[in-house]
Coordinates of C-alpha atoms in Angstrom, one line a residue:
X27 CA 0.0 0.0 0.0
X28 CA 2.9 2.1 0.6
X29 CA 4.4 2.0 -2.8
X30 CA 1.0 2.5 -4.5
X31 CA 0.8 5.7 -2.4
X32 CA 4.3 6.7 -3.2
X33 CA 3.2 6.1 -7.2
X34 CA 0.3 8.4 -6.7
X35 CA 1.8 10.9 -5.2
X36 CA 4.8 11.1 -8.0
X37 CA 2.1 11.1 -10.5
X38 CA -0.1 13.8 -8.9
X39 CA 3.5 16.3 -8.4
X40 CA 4.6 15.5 -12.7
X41 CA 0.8 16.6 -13.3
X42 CA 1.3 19.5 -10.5
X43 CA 4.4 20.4 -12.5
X44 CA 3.2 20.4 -16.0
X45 CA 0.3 22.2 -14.9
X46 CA 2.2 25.3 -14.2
X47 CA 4.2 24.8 -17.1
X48 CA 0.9 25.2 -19.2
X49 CA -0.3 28.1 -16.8
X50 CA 3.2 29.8 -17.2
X51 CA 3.2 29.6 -21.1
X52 CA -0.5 30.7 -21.1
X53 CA -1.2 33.8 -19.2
X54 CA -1.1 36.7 -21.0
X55 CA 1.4 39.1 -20.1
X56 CA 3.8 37.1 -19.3
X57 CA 7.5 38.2 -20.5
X58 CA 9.0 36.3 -23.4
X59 CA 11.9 35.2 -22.0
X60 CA 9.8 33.5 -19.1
X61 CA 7.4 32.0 -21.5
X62 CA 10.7 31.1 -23.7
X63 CA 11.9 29.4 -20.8
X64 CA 8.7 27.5 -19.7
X65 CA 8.3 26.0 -23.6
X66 CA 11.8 24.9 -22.9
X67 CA 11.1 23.5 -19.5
X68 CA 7.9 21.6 -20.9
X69 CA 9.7 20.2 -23.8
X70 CA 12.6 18.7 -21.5
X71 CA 9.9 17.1 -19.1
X72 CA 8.2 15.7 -22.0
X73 CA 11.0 13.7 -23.1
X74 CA 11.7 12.6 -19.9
X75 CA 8.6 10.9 -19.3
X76 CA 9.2 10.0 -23.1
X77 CA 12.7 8.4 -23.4
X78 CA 14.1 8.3 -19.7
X79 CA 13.0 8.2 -16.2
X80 CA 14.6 10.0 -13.5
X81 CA 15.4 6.4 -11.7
X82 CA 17.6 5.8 -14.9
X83 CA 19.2 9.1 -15.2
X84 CA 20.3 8.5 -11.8
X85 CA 21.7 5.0 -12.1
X86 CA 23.2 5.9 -15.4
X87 CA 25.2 8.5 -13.8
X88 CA 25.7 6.6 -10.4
X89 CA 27.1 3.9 -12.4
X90 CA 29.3 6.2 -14.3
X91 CA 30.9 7.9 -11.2
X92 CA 29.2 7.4 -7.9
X93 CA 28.1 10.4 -6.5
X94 CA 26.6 11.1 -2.8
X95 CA 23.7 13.7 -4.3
X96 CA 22.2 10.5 -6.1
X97 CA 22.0 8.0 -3.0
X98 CA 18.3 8.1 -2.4
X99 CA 15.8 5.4 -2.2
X100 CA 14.9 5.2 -5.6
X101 CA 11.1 4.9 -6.7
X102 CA 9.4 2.8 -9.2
X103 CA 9.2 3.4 -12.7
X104 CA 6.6 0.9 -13.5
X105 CA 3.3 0.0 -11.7
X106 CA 4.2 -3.4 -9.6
X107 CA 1.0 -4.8 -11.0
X108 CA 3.1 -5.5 -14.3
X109 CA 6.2 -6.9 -12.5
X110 CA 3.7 -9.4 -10.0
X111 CA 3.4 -12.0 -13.0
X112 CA 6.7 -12.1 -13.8
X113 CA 7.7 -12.9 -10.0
X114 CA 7.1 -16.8 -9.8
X115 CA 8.0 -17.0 -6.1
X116 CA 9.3 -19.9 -4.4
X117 CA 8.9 -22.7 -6.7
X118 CA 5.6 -23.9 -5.4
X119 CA 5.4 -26.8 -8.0
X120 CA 7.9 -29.1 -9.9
X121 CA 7.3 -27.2 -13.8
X122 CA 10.0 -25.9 -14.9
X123 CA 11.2 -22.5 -15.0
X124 CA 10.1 -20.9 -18.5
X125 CA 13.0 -19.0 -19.0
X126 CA 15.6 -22.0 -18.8
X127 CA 16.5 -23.2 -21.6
X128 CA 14.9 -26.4 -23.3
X129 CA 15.8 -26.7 -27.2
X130 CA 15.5 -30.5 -27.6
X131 CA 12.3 -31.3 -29.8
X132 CA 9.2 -33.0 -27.9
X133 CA 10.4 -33.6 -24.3
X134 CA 12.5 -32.0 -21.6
X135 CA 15.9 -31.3 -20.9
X136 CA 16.8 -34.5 -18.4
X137 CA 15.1 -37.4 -20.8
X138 CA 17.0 -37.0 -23.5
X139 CA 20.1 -39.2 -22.5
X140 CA 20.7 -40.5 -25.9
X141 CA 21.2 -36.8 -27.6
X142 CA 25.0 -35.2 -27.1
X143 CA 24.9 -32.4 -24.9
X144 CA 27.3 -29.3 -25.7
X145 CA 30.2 -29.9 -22.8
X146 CA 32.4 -27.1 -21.1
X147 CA 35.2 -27.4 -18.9
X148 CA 34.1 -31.4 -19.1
X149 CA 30.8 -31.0 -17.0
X150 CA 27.5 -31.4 -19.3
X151 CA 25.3 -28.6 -19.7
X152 CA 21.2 -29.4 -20.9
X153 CA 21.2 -28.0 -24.2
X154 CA 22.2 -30.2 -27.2
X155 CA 25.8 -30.2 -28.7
X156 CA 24.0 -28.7 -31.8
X157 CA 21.7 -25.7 -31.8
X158 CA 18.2 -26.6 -33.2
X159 CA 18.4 -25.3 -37.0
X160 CA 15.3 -23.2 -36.4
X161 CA 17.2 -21.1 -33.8
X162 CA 20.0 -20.6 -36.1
X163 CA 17.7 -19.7 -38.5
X164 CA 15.8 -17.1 -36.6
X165 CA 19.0 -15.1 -34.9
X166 CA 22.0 -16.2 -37.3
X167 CA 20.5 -16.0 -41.0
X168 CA 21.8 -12.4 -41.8
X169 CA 21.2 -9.5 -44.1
X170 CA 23.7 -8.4 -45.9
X171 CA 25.7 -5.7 -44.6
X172 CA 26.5 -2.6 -47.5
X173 CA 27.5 0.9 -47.9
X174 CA 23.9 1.9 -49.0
X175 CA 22.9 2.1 -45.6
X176 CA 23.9 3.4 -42.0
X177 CA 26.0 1.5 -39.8
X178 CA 26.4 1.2 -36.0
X179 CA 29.9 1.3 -35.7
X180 CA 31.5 -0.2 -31.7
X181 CA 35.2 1.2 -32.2
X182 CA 37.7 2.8 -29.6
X183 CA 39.7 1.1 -26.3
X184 CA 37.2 2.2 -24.0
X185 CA 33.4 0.7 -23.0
X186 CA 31.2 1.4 -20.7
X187 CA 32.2 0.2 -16.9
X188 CA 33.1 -2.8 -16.2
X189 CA 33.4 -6.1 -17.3
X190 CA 29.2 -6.7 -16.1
X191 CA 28.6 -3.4 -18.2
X192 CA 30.4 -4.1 -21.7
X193 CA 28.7 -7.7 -21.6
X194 CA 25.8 -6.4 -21.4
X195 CA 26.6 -3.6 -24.2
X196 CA 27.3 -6.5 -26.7
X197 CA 24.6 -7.8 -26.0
X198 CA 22.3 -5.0 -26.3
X199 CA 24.0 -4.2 -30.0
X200 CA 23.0 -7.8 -30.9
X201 CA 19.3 -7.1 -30.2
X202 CA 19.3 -3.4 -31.3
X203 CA 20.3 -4.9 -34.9
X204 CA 17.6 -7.8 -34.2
X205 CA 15.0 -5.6 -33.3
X206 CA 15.1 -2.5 -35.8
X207 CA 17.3 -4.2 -38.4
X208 CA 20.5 -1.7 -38.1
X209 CA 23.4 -2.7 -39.7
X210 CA 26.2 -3.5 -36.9
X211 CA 30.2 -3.2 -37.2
X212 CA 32.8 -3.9 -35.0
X213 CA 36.5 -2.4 -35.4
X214 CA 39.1 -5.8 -34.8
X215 CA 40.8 -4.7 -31.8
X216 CA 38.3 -1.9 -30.2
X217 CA 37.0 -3.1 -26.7
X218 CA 34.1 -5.3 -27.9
X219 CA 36.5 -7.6 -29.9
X220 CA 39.2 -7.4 -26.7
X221 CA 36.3 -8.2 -23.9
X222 CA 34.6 -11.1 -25.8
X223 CA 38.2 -12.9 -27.2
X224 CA 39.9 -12.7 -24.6
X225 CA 36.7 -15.2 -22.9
X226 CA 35.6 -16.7 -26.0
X227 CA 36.6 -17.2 -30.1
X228 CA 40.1 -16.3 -29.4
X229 CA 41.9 -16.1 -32.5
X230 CA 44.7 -18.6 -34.2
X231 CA 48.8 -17.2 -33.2
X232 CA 47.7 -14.1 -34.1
X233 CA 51.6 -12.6 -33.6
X234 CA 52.7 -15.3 -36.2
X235 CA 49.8 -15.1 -38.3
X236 CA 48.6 -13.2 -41.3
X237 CA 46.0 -11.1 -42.6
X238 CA 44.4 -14.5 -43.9
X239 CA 44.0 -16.2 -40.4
X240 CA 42.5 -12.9 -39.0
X241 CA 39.5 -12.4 -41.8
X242 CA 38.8 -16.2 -41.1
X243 CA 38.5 -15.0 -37.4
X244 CA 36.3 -12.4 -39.2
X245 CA 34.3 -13.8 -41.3
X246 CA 33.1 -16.7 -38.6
X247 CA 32.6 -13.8 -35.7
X248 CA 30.3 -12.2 -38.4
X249 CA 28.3 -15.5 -39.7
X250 CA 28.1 -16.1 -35.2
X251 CA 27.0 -12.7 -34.6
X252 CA 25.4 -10.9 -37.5
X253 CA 28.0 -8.0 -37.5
X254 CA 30.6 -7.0 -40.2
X255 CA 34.4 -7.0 -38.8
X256 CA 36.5 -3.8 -39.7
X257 CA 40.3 -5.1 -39.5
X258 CA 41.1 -1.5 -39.1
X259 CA 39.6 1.8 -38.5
X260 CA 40.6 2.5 -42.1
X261 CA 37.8 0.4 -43.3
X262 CA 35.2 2.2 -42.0
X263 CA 35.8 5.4 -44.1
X264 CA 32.8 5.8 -46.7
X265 CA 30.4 4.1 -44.1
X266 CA 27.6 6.5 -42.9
X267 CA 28.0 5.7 -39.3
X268 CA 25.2 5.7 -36.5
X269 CA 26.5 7.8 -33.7
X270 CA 26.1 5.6 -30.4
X271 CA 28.2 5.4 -27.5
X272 CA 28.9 2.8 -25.5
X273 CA 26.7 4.2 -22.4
X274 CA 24.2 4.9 -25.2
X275 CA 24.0 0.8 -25.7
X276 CA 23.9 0.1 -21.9
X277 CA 21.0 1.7 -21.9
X278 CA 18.9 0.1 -24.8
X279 CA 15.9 -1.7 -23.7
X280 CA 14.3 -3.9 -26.0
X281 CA 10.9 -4.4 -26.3
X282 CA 10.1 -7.1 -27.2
X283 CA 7.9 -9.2 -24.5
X284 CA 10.1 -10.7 -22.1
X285 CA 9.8 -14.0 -23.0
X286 CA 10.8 -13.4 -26.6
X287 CA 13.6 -10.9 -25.3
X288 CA 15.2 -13.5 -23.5
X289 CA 15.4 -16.5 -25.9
X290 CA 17.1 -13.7 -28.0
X291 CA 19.8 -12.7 -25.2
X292 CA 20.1 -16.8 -24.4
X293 CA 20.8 -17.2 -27.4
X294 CA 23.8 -15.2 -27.9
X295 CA 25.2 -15.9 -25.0
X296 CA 24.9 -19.5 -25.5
X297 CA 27.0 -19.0 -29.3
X298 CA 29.5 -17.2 -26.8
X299 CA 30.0 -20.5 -24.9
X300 CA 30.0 -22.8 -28.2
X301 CA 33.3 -21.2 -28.5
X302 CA 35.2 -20.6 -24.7
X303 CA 38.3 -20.3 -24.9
X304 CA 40.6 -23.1 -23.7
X305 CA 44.5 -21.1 -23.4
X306 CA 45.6 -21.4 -26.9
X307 CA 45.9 -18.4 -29.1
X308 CA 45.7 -14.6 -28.9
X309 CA 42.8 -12.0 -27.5
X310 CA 41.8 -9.2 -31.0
X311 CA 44.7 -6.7 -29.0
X312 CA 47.4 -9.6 -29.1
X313 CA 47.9 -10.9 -25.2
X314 CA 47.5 -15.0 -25.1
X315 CA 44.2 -15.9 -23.6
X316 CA 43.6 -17.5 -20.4
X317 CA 42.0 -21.0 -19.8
X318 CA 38.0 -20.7 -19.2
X319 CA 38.2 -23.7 -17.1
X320 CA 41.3 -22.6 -15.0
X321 CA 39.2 -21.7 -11.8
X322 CA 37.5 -24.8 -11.9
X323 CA 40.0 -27.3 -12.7
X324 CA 41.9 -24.9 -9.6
X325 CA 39.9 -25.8 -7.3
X326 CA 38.3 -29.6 -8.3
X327 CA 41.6 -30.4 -10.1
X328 CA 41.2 -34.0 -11.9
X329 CA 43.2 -35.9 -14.8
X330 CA 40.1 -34.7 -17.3
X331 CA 41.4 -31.3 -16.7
X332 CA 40.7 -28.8 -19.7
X333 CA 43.6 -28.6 -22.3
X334 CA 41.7 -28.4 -25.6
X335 CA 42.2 -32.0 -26.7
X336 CA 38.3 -32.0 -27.2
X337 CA 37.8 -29.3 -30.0
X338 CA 36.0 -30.4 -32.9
X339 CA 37.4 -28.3 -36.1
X340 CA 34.4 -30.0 -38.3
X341 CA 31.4 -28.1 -36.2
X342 CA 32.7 -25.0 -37.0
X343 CA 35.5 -24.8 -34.0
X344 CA 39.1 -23.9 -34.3
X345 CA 42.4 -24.6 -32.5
X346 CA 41.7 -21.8 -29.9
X347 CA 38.4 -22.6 -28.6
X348 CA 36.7 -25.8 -27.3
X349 CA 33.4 -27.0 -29.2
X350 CA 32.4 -29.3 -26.5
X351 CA 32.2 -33.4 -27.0
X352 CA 30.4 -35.7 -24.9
X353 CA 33.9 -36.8 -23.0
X354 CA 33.1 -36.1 -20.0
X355 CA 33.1 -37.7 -16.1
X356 CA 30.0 -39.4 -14.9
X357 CA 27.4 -38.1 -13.0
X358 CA 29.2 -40.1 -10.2
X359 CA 32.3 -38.6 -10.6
X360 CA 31.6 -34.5 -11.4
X361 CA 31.5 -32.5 -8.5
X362 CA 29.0 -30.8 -7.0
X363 CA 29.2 -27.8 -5.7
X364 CA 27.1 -24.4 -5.2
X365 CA 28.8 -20.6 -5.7
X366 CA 28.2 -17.7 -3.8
X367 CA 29.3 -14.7 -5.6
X368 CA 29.4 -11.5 -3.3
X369 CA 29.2 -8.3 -4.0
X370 CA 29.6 -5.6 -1.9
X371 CA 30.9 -2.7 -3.8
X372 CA 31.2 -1.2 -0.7
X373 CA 34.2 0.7 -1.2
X374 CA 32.5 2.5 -4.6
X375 CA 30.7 5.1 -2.5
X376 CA 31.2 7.5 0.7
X377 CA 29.7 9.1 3.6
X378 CA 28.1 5.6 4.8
X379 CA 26.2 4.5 2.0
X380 CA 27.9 2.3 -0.8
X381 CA 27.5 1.9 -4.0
X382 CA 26.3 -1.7 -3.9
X383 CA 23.5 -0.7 -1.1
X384 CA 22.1 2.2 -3.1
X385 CA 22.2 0.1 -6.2
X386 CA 20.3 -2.8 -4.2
X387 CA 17.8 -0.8 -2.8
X388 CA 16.7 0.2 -6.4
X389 CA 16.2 -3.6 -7.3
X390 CA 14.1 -4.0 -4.3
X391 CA 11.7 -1.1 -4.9
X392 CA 11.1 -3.1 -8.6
X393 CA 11.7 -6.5 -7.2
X394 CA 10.5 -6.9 -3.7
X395 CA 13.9 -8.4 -2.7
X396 CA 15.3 -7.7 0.5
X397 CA 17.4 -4.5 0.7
X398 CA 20.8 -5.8 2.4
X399 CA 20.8 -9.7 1.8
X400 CA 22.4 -9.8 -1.3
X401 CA 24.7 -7.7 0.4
X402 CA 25.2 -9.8 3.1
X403 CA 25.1 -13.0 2.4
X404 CA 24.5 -13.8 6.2
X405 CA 25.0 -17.5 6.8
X406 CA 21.2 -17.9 7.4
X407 CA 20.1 -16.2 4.3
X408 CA 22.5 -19.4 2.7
X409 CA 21.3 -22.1 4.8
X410 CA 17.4 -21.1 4.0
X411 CA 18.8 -21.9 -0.2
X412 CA 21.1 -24.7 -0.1
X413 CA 19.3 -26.7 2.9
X414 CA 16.2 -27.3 1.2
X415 CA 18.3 -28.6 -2.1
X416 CA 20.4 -31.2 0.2
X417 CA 23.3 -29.0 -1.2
X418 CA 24.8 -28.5 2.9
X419 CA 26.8 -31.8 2.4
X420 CA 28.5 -30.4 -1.0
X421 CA 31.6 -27.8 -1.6
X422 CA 30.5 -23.9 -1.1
X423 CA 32.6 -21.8 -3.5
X424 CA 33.1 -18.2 -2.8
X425 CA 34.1 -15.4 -4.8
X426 CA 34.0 -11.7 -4.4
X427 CA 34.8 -8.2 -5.2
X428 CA 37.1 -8.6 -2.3
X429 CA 36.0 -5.6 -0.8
X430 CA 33.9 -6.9 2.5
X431 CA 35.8 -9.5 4.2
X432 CA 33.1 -9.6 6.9
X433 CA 31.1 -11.8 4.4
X434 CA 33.8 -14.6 4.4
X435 CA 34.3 -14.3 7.7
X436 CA 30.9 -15.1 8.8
X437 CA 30.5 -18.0 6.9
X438 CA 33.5 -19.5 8.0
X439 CA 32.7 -19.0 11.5
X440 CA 29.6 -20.6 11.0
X441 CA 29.3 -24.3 12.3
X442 CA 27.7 -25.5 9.7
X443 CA 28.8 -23.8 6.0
X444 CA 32.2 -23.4 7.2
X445 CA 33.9 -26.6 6.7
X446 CA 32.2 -26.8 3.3
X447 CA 33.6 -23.3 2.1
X448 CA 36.2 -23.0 -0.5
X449 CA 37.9 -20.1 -2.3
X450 CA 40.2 -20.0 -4.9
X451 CA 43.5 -21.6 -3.7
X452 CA 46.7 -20.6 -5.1
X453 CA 48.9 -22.1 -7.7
X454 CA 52.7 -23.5 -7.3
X455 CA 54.1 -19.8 -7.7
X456 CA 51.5 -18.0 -4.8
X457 CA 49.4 -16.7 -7.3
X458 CA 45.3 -17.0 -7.5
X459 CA 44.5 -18.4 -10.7
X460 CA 40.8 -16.4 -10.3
X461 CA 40.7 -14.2 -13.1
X462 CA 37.6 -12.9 -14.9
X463 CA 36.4 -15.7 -17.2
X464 CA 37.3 -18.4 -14.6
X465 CA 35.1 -16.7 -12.2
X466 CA 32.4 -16.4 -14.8
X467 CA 33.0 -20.1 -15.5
X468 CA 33.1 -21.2 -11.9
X469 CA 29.7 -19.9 -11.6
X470 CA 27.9 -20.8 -14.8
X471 CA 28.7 -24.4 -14.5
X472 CA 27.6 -24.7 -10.9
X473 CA 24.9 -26.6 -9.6
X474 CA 23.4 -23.7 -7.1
X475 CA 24.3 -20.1 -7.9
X476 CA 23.7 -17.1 -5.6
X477 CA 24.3 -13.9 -6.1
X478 CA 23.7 -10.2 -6.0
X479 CA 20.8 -8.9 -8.2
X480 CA 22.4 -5.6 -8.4
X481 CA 25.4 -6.8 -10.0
X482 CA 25.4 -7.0 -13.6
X483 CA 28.7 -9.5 -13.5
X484 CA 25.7 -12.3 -11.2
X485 CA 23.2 -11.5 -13.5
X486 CA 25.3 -12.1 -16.6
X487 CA 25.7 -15.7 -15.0
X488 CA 22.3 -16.2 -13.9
X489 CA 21.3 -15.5 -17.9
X490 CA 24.5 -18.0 -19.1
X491 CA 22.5 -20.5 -16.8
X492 CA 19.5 -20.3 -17.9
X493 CA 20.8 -20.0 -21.5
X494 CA 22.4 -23.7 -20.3
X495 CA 19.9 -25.4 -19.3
X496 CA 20.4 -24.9 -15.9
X497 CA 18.4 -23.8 -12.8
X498 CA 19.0 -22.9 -9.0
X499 CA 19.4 -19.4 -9.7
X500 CA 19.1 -17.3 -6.4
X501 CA 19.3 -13.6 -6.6
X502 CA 16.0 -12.1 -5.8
X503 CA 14.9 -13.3 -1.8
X504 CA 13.1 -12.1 1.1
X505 CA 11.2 -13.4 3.9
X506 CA 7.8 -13.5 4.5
X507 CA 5.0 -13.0 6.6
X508 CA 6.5 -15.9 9.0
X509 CA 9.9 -14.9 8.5
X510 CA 10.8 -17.3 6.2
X511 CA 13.0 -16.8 3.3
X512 CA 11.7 -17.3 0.1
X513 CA 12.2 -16.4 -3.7
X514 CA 10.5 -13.2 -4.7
X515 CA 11.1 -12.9 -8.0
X516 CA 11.8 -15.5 -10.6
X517 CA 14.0 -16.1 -13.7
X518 CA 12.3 -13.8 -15.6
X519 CA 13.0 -10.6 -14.0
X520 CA 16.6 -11.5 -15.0
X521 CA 15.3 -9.8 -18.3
X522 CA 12.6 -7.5 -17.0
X523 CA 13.5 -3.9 -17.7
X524 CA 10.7 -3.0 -15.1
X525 CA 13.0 -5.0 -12.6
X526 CA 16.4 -4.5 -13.5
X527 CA 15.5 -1.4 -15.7
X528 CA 19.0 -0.9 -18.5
X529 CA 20.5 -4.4 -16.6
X530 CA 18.0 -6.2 -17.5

């Protein structure tokens, strides 16, 4: 009741507002200049209410460079009448969650034994080795790409925040082309072609290769992706480019309905994984790429450790990245194990209130999460997920921000999750192998993932899970009436802009 009386009340002050806008520009006698400057002010609250709400504006610009003016509880955008049936609560029956991926034909994920699943870092996921042909046909048959029409161009070093961000930036190009048909190009070697290869489709020895080698890179990153590859800035003279930067891509919200939104975004991100990268060759600005699976095999080291053996160059793979096989341990012999991924972001702001607090709080207004247990990750808030699973008898990995160690702390201390918590050991030389892609890894392929809703890095791997096959995603909790914890909203807020507004 609260938050409906906190809607009507920031409707009733816009229509206060424009009112004397309209009373302003009408009277007669008014001064030009005043009247000047109310058209201006009308036209300016026009296209906010048009193009962007003051809730974005603000997390746009928080994002950007955190700034105490903006800490504020932050109101809805949307009426939570249109969030409530996306929010499937705590799984009150044993259907499956819509928004996990299921692309074998006629039955569900977990009957079809005899079909060959797509494998990374040796663990199985629940999609097929193959993707169905009528995916491929919807979001990889592409238009060709000419000079007769504009082009979004992604060029320069620098994207948009950080790792979570520029994800999420690709991403959103993908379905801005999808959606309004734009032409797309990439410059080899500007930050979208360094964030993505250095992860996945790294390319051949780039140092000792040619110019031949590197349009093969290009032409199978454009058949993948729908984009055309610049090799050089050069190559983009006599384009008519679309000016968009990449903050201008971050905040792209698609709207499609949110079902059809996310098979799109799954489906990208699932062509990212068809090709993760396994060591060998080079990133698109020349530094070797790192093992995907490194974190994992870290810390469950066995004899099937990743090394690329398993590539298969005849679906479409190369000598840098792993197109799964079916080689992989038993069901008896993978381990299980959950992830917790905090984080805190608590050194990103000042005066008391961090970063990672004020961004929280904004996915609770939209949500109906709790505030701080995201945040927290108190031992109970993890106990009320993994109990109920039978997952307090398996391996707790934890990764971080590293910038609350009061979160480790108490779940160490705790009698019951701290002999099962692990962290990223490290190797022969003192160094952590935990690196980016590892963690991102780590937490796809695990069997429980927790994390922070307001973190675009854990929602980036609560959408590679889904796009997997995979379930036991737990971001969005709070307790109820009888203080029990339970899931508030489900899998499909992961892509609700009305939720996570430009994370989604």
């Amino acid at each position: 009741s609260s938050r409906h009386h906190h809607d009507h009340h920031h409707a009733a002050s816009r229509q206060l507002h424009m009112r004397s806008i309209t009373t302003i520009m009408l009277t007669r006698g008014t001064r030009p200049l005043v009247r000047a400057i109310a058209i201006l002010a009308a036209v300016k609250f026009i296209a906010t209410l048009l193009f962007v709400s003051e809730e974005e504006s603000t997390y746009i610009d928080y994002i950007d460079n955190f700034d105490h003016d903006f800490v504020r509880q932050l109101s809805p955008i949307i009426d939570p009448e249109l969030v409530r049936s996306n929010r499937e609560g705590e799984a009150s029956s044993k259907e499956p969650s819509p928004f996990v991926a299921s692309l074998y034909e006629g039955d569900d994920n977990n009957s079809n034994s005899g079909v060959e699943k797509l494998v990374i870092c040796n663990r199985p996921t629940n999609v097929p080795l193959v993707e169905p042909p009528a995916n491929v046909q919807k979001y990889s048959t592409c238009a060709p790409i000419t000079k007769s029409k504009p082009i979004l161009i992604l060029e320069g070093s620098k994207g948009y925040g950080r790792t979570g961000n520029r994800l999420i930036e690709f991403l959103k190009t993908v379905q801005h082309s999808r959606d309004h048909g734009v032409q797309v190009g990439i410059v080899h070697g500007s930050w979208v072609t360094n964030e993505i290869t250095r992860m996945w489709m790294a390319q051949a020895e780039y140092p000792m290769g040619g110019t031949e080698e590197l349009q093969e890179w290009g032409e199978r990153f454009e058949r993948e992706f729908c984009v055309k590859i610049f090799l050089g800035n050069r190559e983009t003279r006599g384009w008519t480019k679309i000016n968009k930067k990449p903050r201008d891509l971050f905040k792209f919200k698609s709207r499609l309905p949110i079902p059809e939104y996310a098979q799109s975004q799954e489906y990208t991100i699932r062509t990212l994984f068809r090709h993760y990268n396994t060591g060998a060759g080079y990133a698109s600005d020349r530094k070797p790429v790192r093992d995907m699976c490194s974190v994992i095999d870290a810390i469950f080291p066995t004899t099937a450790a990743s090394d690329g053996d398993n590539n298969n160059e005849e679906e479409g793979g190369d000598a840098t990245t792993s197109d799964a096989t079916t080689d992989y341990p038993s069901s008896s012999d993978r381990v299980v194990y959950s992830v917790i991924h905090s984080r805190s972001m608590s050194k990103e702001g000042g005066s008391g209130v961090s970063a990672g607090e004020t961004l929280l709080r904004g996915v609770s207004n939209h949500a109906g999460c709790d505030p701080i247990a995201a945040l927290e990750m108190r031992p109970d808030y993890i106990k009320s997920i993994l109990r109920p699973l039978g997952m307090l008898r398996h391996p707790i990995v934890f990764i971080s921000d590293g910038q609350d160690s009061l979160v480790l702390e108490r779940l160490r201390d705790d009698p019951e999750l701290g002999p099962l918590i692990r962290t990223i050991p490290p190797n022969n030389y003192g160094v952590t192998p935990s690196w980016i892609g590892g963690d991102i890894t780590l937490g796809v392929m695990s069997d429980v993932f927790i994390g922070n809703p307001a973190s675009t890095f854990a929602t980036f791997i609560a959408k590679a899970r889904l796009a997997l096959g995979f379930e036991n995603n737990y971001l969005f909790r709070a307790k109820d009436e009888d203080g029990n914890w339970k899931t508030v909203c489900g899998d499909g807020c992961l892509f609700d802009h009305g939720v996570l507004n430009v994370m989604a």
